[in-house]
């Protein structure tokens, strides 16, 4: 794509490689943030506002209209071997946003443009922190993107309605009384409560499409999933002990937030019944909470028209992506569209050990954002 001159593209590619070399997990993006701020200071005249854990840059225009925000994330994930790496392509997302900032320096704009560099997307905390932006600046709309392997390189992926699903991580902790393994009747072992709860949820561990369905006494409007991610009871190789502690960890997922809430309530009610049945105490913990990312119809059609008129190829999804994205928190506050960009049919899946963001899609991402600004 000859949208960006070769020298600028080389500079951005080097930035992406530099980011790849300093991957940092959610909440620990210190070097990453410093590198991005330094790059923008050296290559633009933007106002830069460092809020400590996140920052934004703004190309300010004297206009009564609100600003348009473009957002990119920059946290890394954990490799199977135990070290951080950019297995979701956030190094590429930040490079695309930085590239947009450089490209717009020469343009005469009709409204302010904000470049939002967000941490902590992977654990669902970053967007919640960055919502403060809407108090600090007059914002009209917000846009974001994510790369997706398995789609043609550079193709734009869109969908009206739910684009990515809601989800949360739930830990259910049961506590009983430890005793000798020879006299289990003298204690209360949480294994059986956890076993029953796990078996109850088995039908929800299989994907059966996005149709409405019934389960137990509930009716869901679309897909829900309950994925078991961890079961722990007692300690391995302690054969003389009937344990007192146990936990079940689940990832709950749904196309719609109301279905996710309904499922969470049902699991809590059942857990309370099992705790009472087996004389156990009970605790719940919720982590990594994401609302669904939902694109409004009129604004999405408007953006699709812009992309088409600018010669970008569009792939309209029939069904949502099942993973989650915390961009949905912005959409609860302001109109916004989140879209994908194809990172190639042969690129390894996101979060896989051998994934690397393909530099070839950097100009396509910049082109998509640039088209929105100029139209």
Short mmCIF file of C-alpha atoms in Angstrom, two decimals:
data_model
loop_
_atom_site.label_atom_id
_atom_site.label_comp_id
_atom_site.label_asym_id
_atom_site.label_seq_id
_atom_site.Cartn_x
_atom_site.Cartn_y
_atom_site.Cartn_z
CA UNK A 1 0.00 0.00 0.00
CA UNK A 2 1.62 3.26 -1.17
CA UNK A 3 -0.39 5.45 1.18
CA UNK A 4 2.62 6.26 3.38
CA UNK A 5 6.07 7.21 2.10
CA UNK A 6 8.80 4.67 2.66
CA UNK A 7 10.82 6.71 5.16
CA UNK A 8 7.83 7.19 7.45
CA UNK A 9 6.88 3.54 7.16
CA UNK A 10 10.42 2.52 8.10
CA UNK A 11 10.30 4.78 11.15
CA UNK A 12 6.99 3.28 12.26
CA UNK A 13 8.17 -0.27 11.64
CA UNK A 14 11.18 0.39 13.86
CA UNK A 15 8.85 1.76 16.54
CA UNK A 16 6.80 -1.43 16.39
CA UNK A 17 9.93 -3.55 16.75
CA UNK A 18 11.10 -1.42 19.68
CA UNK A 19 7.74 -1.93 21.40
CA UNK A 20 7.90 -5.66 20.70
CA UNK A 21 11.27 -5.78 22.48
CA UNK A 22 9.91 -4.32 25.76
CA UNK A 23 6.61 -6.17 26.34
CA UNK A 24 4.95 -5.35 29.66
CA UNK A 25 1.89 -6.89 31.28
CA UNK A 26 -1.27 -4.98 32.21
CA UNK A 27 -0.63 -2.29 34.80
CA UNK A 28 3.15 -2.46 34.31
CA UNK A 29 3.57 -0.64 30.98
CA UNK A 30 6.20 1.83 32.28
CA UNK A 31 8.85 1.49 29.56
CA UNK A 32 6.19 1.19 26.87
CA UNK A 33 4.49 4.42 27.86
CA UNK A 34 7.84 6.25 28.11
CA UNK A 35 8.89 5.03 24.65
CA UNK A 36 5.63 6.15 23.03
CA UNK A 37 5.74 9.58 24.68
CA UNK A 38 9.36 10.07 23.60
CA UNK A 39 8.51 9.06 20.03
CA UNK A 40 5.63 11.55 19.84
CA UNK A 41 7.68 14.37 21.35
CA UNK A 42 10.47 13.78 18.86
CA UNK A 43 8.21 13.53 15.80
CA UNK A 44 5.17 15.76 16.45
CA UNK A 45 4.18 19.05 18.06
CA UNK A 46 1.17 17.55 19.83
CA UNK A 47 0.04 18.43 23.33
CA UNK A 48 0.87 15.39 25.46
CA UNK A 49 -0.96 14.76 28.73
CA UNK A 50 0.63 12.11 30.95
CA UNK A 51 -1.85 10.89 33.57
CA UNK A 52 0.59 8.53 35.27
CA UNK A 53 -0.76 5.17 34.18
CA UNK A 54 -2.05 6.32 30.79
CA UNK A 55 -1.65 9.24 28.44
CA UNK A 56 -3.17 11.00 25.50
CA UNK A 57 -1.93 13.42 22.86
CA UNK A 58 -4.10 16.02 21.18
CA UNK A 59 -3.94 17.97 17.95
CA UNK A 60 -6.06 20.83 19.17
CA UNK A 61 -8.23 22.91 16.86
CA UNK A 62 -10.19 26.02 17.79
CA UNK A 63 -13.66 24.65 17.11
CA UNK A 64 -17.01 24.41 18.86
CA UNK A 65 -17.21 20.77 17.84
CA UNK A 66 -16.10 18.01 20.18
CA UNK A 67 -12.93 16.06 19.55
CA UNK A 68 -12.68 12.72 17.77
CA UNK A 69 -10.76 10.13 19.79
CA UNK A 70 -8.71 7.31 18.31
CA UNK A 71 -7.64 4.70 20.84
CA UNK A 72 -4.94 2.01 20.89
CA UNK A 73 -3.90 -0.40 23.64
CA UNK A 74 -0.29 -1.29 24.47
CA UNK A 75 -0.14 -4.03 27.14
CA UNK A 76 1.36 -7.47 26.52
CA UNK A 77 0.29 -10.97 27.56
CA UNK A 78 2.08 -13.91 29.16
CA UNK A 79 3.86 -16.43 26.94
CA UNK A 80 3.33 -20.16 27.75
CA UNK A 81 6.96 -20.20 28.91
CA UNK A 82 6.22 -17.56 31.53
CA UNK A 83 7.53 -14.28 30.09
CA UNK A 84 5.64 -11.27 28.65
CA UNK A 85 5.28 -10.99 24.88
CA UNK A 86 3.10 -9.08 22.42
CA UNK A 87 0.91 -12.03 21.54
CA UNK A 88 -2.16 -9.91 20.82
CA UNK A 89 -0.59 -7.28 18.59
CA UNK A 90 -0.96 -4.27 20.86
CA UNK A 91 2.53 -3.16 19.79
CA UNK A 92 1.09 -2.86 16.29
CA UNK A 93 -2.06 -1.06 17.43
CA UNK A 94 0.01 1.63 19.19
CA UNK A 95 2.25 1.96 16.15
CA UNK A 96 -0.79 2.55 13.94
CA UNK A 97 -2.04 5.28 16.28
CA UNK A 98 1.40 6.92 16.41
CA UNK A 99 1.51 6.77 12.62
CA UNK A 100 -1.83 8.53 12.39
CA UNK A 101 -0.51 11.25 14.68
CA UNK A 102 2.51 11.81 12.43
CA UNK A 103 0.45 11.77 9.26
CA UNK A 104 -2.05 14.35 10.50
CA UNK A 105 0.63 16.89 11.37
CA UNK A 106 0.43 18.38 7.88
CA UNK A 107 -3.38 18.40 7.68
CA UNK A 108 -5.71 21.32 8.37
CA UNK A 109 -8.38 19.82 10.61
CA UNK A 110 -11.93 20.94 11.36
CA UNK A 111 -11.99 19.52 14.89
CA UNK A 112 -9.51 18.37 17.51
CA UNK A 113 -8.11 14.86 17.27
CA UNK A 114 -7.15 12.94 20.42
CA UNK A 115 -4.75 10.01 20.31
CA UNK A 116 -5.53 7.85 23.36
CA UNK A 117 -2.84 5.36 24.37
CA UNK A 118 -4.53 2.93 26.77
CA UNK A 119 -2.92 0.43 29.15
CA UNK A 120 -4.41 -2.71 30.69
CA UNK A 121 -6.82 -3.88 28.03
CA UNK A 122 -6.15 -7.54 28.70
CA UNK A 123 -7.58 -7.43 32.24
CA UNK A 124 -10.43 -5.05 31.42
CA UNK A 125 -9.12 -2.23 33.60
CA UNK A 126 -7.59 0.21 31.12
CA UNK A 127 -10.70 1.70 29.54
CA UNK A 128 -12.21 2.29 32.97
CA UNK A 129 -9.15 4.39 33.88
CA UNK A 130 -9.20 6.30 30.62
CA UNK A 131 -12.88 7.26 30.89
CA UNK A 132 -11.56 10.28 32.77
CA UNK A 133 -10.66 11.65 29.34
CA UNK A 134 -14.33 12.43 28.76
CA UNK A 135 -14.26 14.74 31.79
CA UNK A 136 -11.00 16.41 30.73
CA UNK A 137 -11.89 17.03 27.08
CA UNK A 138 -15.01 17.70 25.02
CA UNK A 139 -15.36 14.42 23.11
CA UNK A 140 -17.78 13.80 20.25
CA UNK A 141 -16.94 10.25 19.14
CA UNK A 142 -14.38 7.49 19.65
CA UNK A 143 -12.90 4.85 17.34
CA UNK A 144 -10.67 1.84 17.83
CA UNK A 145 -9.39 -1.20 15.98
CA UNK A 146 -7.92 -4.65 16.55
CA UNK A 147 -6.00 -6.94 14.24
CA UNK A 148 -7.49 -10.36 13.51
CA UNK A 149 -5.64 -13.32 11.98
CA UNK A 150 -7.64 -15.54 9.65
CA UNK A 151 -8.83 -12.62 7.50
CA UNK A 152 -7.33 -11.21 4.33
CA UNK A 153 -4.42 -8.89 4.98
CA UNK A 154 -5.62 -5.30 5.33
CA UNK A 155 -9.33 -6.02 4.98
CA UNK A 156 -11.55 -4.02 7.33
CA UNK A 157 -13.83 -6.15 9.53
CA UNK A 158 -17.05 -4.56 10.74
CA UNK A 159 -20.38 -5.44 12.27
CA UNK A 160 -23.47 -3.56 13.41
CA UNK A 161 -24.47 -4.53 16.95
CA UNK A 162 -22.31 -6.74 19.13
CA UNK A 163 -18.79 -6.87 17.71
CA UNK A 164 -17.11 -8.57 20.69
CA UNK A 165 -18.78 -10.32 23.61
CA UNK A 166 -19.15 -9.53 27.30
CA UNK A 167 -17.26 -11.68 29.78
CA UNK A 168 -15.93 -11.96 33.31
CA UNK A 169 -13.75 -14.21 35.42
CA UNK A 170 -15.50 -15.76 38.43
CA UNK A 171 -13.83 -17.52 41.34
CA UNK A 172 -16.07 -19.58 43.64
CA UNK A 173 -14.32 -20.48 46.92
CA UNK A 174 -15.74 -23.08 49.30
CA UNK A 175 -14.30 -23.56 52.79
CA UNK A 176 -15.07 -26.49 55.09
CA UNK A 177 -13.15 -28.27 57.87
CA UNK A 178 -9.97 -30.29 57.42
CA UNK A 179 -9.70 -33.72 59.00
CA UNK A 180 -7.77 -36.97 58.69
CA UNK A 181 -8.34 -38.86 55.48
CA UNK A 182 -9.23 -41.93 57.57
CA UNK A 183 -12.16 -40.06 59.18
CA UNK A 184 -13.61 -37.89 56.44
CA UNK A 185 -17.00 -37.84 58.21
CA UNK A 186 -15.46 -35.62 60.90
CA UNK A 187 -14.74 -32.82 58.40
CA UNK A 188 -16.41 -31.05 55.52
CA UNK A 189 -14.72 -31.49 52.15
CA UNK A 190 -15.62 -28.97 49.36
CA UNK A 191 -14.82 -31.42 46.54
CA UNK A 192 -18.39 -32.62 46.13
CA UNK A 193 -19.94 -29.16 45.97
CA UNK A 194 -17.39 -28.14 43.35
CA UNK A 195 -18.01 -31.36 41.42
CA UNK A 196 -21.77 -30.80 41.33
CA UNK A 197 -21.41 -27.17 40.29
CA UNK A 198 -18.99 -28.12 37.51
CA UNK A 199 -21.26 -30.86 36.19
CA UNK A 200 -24.25 -28.51 36.23
CA UNK A 201 -22.36 -26.09 34.00
CA UNK A 202 -21.14 -28.68 31.48
CA UNK A 203 -23.87 -27.93 28.88
CA UNK A 204 -22.67 -24.31 28.84
CA UNK A 205 -19.09 -25.31 28.08
CA UNK A 206 -19.92 -26.04 24.42
CA UNK A 207 -20.52 -23.42 21.73
CA UNK A 208 -23.89 -23.86 20.08
CA UNK A 209 -24.20 -20.67 18.07
CA UNK A 210 -25.83 -17.34 18.77
CA UNK A 211 -29.45 -18.45 18.91
CA UNK A 212 -31.79 -18.01 21.87
CA UNK A 213 -31.98 -21.10 24.09
CA UNK A 214 -33.19 -22.41 27.44
CA UNK A 215 -31.09 -23.85 30.25
CA UNK A 216 -32.48 -24.89 33.62
CA UNK A 217 -35.18 -22.31 34.40
CA UNK A 218 -33.51 -19.56 32.34
CA UNK A 219 -33.99 -18.31 28.78
CA UNK A 220 -31.01 -16.62 27.15
CA UNK A 221 -31.40 -14.27 24.20
CA UNK A 222 -28.17 -15.48 22.57
CA UNK A 223 -24.91 -17.31 23.24
CA UNK A 224 -23.65 -17.88 26.77
CA UNK A 225 -20.58 -19.91 27.73
CA UNK A 226 -19.17 -21.07 31.05
CA UNK A 227 -15.58 -22.25 30.60
CA UNK A 228 -13.82 -24.02 33.46
CA UNK A 229 -10.31 -22.58 33.73
CA UNK A 230 -9.21 -23.98 37.11
CA UNK A 231 -10.31 -26.47 39.77
CA UNK A 232 -8.40 -26.72 43.03
CA UNK A 233 -9.15 -28.86 46.09
CA UNK A 234 -6.60 -29.53 48.82
CA UNK A 235 -2.92 -30.15 48.05
CA UNK A 236 -1.46 -32.82 45.78
CA UNK A 237 0.23 -35.82 47.45
CA UNK A 238 -1.21 -35.10 50.92
CA UNK A 239 -2.92 -38.48 51.16
CA UNK A 240 -3.51 -38.26 54.88
CA UNK A 241 -5.74 -35.18 54.71
CA UNK A 242 -9.36 -34.64 53.77
CA UNK A 243 -9.10 -30.99 52.67
CA UNK A 244 -11.09 -27.97 53.79
CA UNK A 245 -10.46 -25.55 50.93
CA UNK A 246 -11.42 -25.64 47.28
CA UNK A 247 -12.17 -23.30 44.43
CA UNK A 248 -13.64 -23.30 40.95
CA UNK A 249 -12.64 -20.64 38.44
CA UNK A 250 -14.81 -19.92 35.43
CA UNK A 251 -14.82 -17.57 32.48
CA UNK A 252 -18.40 -16.56 31.80
CA UNK A 253 -19.18 -15.13 28.39
CA UNK A 254 -22.27 -13.87 26.58
CA UNK A 255 -23.19 -11.80 23.56
CA UNK A 256 -25.41 -9.61 25.75
CA UNK A 257 -24.64 -8.17 29.16
CA UNK A 258 -28.10 -9.02 30.50
CA UNK A 259 -27.53 -12.71 29.74
CA UNK A 260 -24.13 -12.60 31.44
CA UNK A 261 -25.71 -11.08 34.55
CA UNK A 262 -28.46 -13.70 34.50
CA UNK A 263 -25.93 -16.54 34.33
CA UNK A 264 -23.80 -15.05 37.13
CA UNK A 265 -26.85 -14.80 39.39
CA UNK A 266 -27.80 -18.42 38.71
CA UNK A 267 -24.29 -19.68 39.53
CA UNK A 268 -24.23 -17.70 42.76
CA UNK A 269 -27.65 -19.02 43.81
CA UNK A 270 -26.64 -22.62 43.09
CA UNK A 271 -23.34 -22.18 44.92
CA UNK A 272 -25.16 -20.90 47.99
CA UNK A 273 -27.48 -23.92 47.92
CA UNK A 274 -24.50 -26.29 47.67
CA UNK A 275 -22.66 -24.49 50.48
CA UNK A 276 -25.69 -24.93 52.70
CA UNK A 277 -26.10 -28.59 51.69
CA UNK A 278 -22.48 -29.44 52.51
CA UNK A 279 -22.07 -27.06 55.49
CA UNK A 280 -19.46 -24.89 53.77
CA UNK A 281 -18.71 -21.18 53.80
CA UNK A 282 -18.60 -19.41 50.48
CA UNK A 283 -16.84 -16.49 48.78
CA UNK A 284 -17.10 -15.04 45.28
CA UNK A 285 -14.54 -12.96 43.40
CA UNK A 286 -15.05 -11.33 40.01
CA UNK A 287 -12.11 -10.26 37.80
CA UNK A 288 -11.38 -9.29 34.20
CA UNK A 289 -14.85 -7.88 33.66
CA UNK A 290 -15.79 -6.73 30.13
CA UNK A 291 -19.06 -5.36 28.79
CA UNK A 292 -19.92 -6.20 25.21
CA UNK A 293 -18.49 -4.01 22.45
CA UNK A 294 -21.52 -2.85 20.48
CA UNK A 295 -21.44 -0.74 17.31
CA UNK A 296 -24.40 1.61 16.67
CA UNK A 297 -26.14 1.10 13.34
CA UNK A 298 -26.07 4.58 11.81
CA UNK A 299 -22.48 5.42 12.77
CA UNK A 300 -21.23 1.99 11.63
CA UNK A 301 -22.92 2.36 8.24
CA UNK A 302 -21.42 5.84 7.95
CA UNK A 303 -17.91 4.52 8.66
CA UNK A 304 -18.39 1.61 6.24
CA UNK A 305 -19.32 4.09 3.52
CA UNK A 306 -16.16 6.07 4.22
CA UNK A 307 -14.05 2.92 3.98
CA UNK A 308 -15.71 1.81 0.74
CA UNK A 309 -15.32 5.23 -0.88
CA UNK A 310 -11.65 5.20 0.05
CA UNK A 311 -11.08 1.84 -1.63
CA UNK A 312 -10.71 -0.26 1.52
CA UNK A 313 -12.09 -3.81 1.38
CA UNK A 314 -14.81 -4.50 3.94
CA UNK A 315 -15.69 -7.83 5.51
CA UNK A 316 -19.00 -7.63 7.40
CA UNK A 317 -19.28 -10.24 10.13
CA UNK A 318 -22.43 -12.34 10.38
CA UNK A 319 -21.75 -13.22 14.03
CA UNK A 320 -19.79 -11.41 16.77
CA UNK A 321 -16.28 -12.31 17.80
CA UNK A 322 -16.49 -14.36 20.99
CA UNK A 323 -13.49 -12.78 22.77
CA UNK A 324 -13.91 -9.55 24.74
CA UNK A 325 -12.53 -6.02 24.46
CA UNK A 326 -12.80 -3.21 27.01
CA UNK A 327 -13.56 -0.66 24.28
CA UNK A 328 -17.21 -1.28 25.15
CA UNK A 329 -16.84 0.89 28.26
CA UNK A 330 -16.22 3.92 26.05
CA UNK A 331 -19.31 3.12 24.00
CA UNK A 332 -21.44 3.28 27.15
CA UNK A 333 -20.48 6.95 27.40
CA UNK A 334 -19.96 8.19 23.82
CA UNK A 335 -20.88 7.13 20.27
CA UNK A 336 -18.13 4.93 18.93
CA UNK A 337 -17.21 2.22 16.45
CA UNK A 338 -14.75 -0.61 16.96
CA UNK A 339 -13.59 -2.51 13.89
CA UNK A 340 -11.04 -5.11 12.90
CA UNK A 341 -8.25 -5.26 10.39
CA UNK A 342 -7.27 -8.55 8.81
CA UNK A 343 -3.75 -9.61 9.67
CA UNK A 344 -3.52 -12.41 7.13
CA UNK A 345 -4.91 -15.87 6.48
CA UNK A 346 -1.71 -17.63 7.56
CA UNK A 347 -0.90 -15.51 10.64
CA UNK A 348 -1.02 -17.58 13.85
CA UNK A 349 -4.04 -16.96 16.12
CA UNK A 350 -4.03 -14.19 18.71
CA UNK A 351 -2.51 -15.25 22.05
CA UNK A 352 -0.71 -18.20 20.47
CA UNK A 353 2.96 -18.67 21.32
CA UNK A 354 4.20 -17.93 17.80
CA UNK A 355 2.05 -14.90 17.00
CA UNK A 356 3.86 -11.77 15.78
CA UNK A 357 2.09 -8.62 14.58
CA UNK A 358 2.57 -8.37 10.79
CA UNK A 359 4.18 -5.04 9.89
CA UNK A 360 2.44 -5.17 6.50
CA UNK A 361 -0.87 -4.07 7.99
CA UNK A 362 0.46 -0.89 9.64
CA UNK A 363 -0.40 1.33 6.63
CA UNK A 364 -3.86 -0.25 6.33
CA UNK A 365 -4.69 0.59 9.94
CA UNK A 366 -3.43 4.15 9.53
CA UNK A 367 -5.39 4.50 6.28
CA UNK A 368 -8.63 3.43 7.99
CA UNK A 369 -8.22 5.93 10.84
CA UNK A 370 -7.07 8.66 8.43
CA UNK A 371 -10.13 8.12 6.22
CA UNK A 372 -12.42 8.69 9.19
CA UNK A 373 -10.64 11.93 10.12
CA UNK A 374 -10.70 13.36 6.60
CA UNK A 375 -14.35 12.46 5.93
#
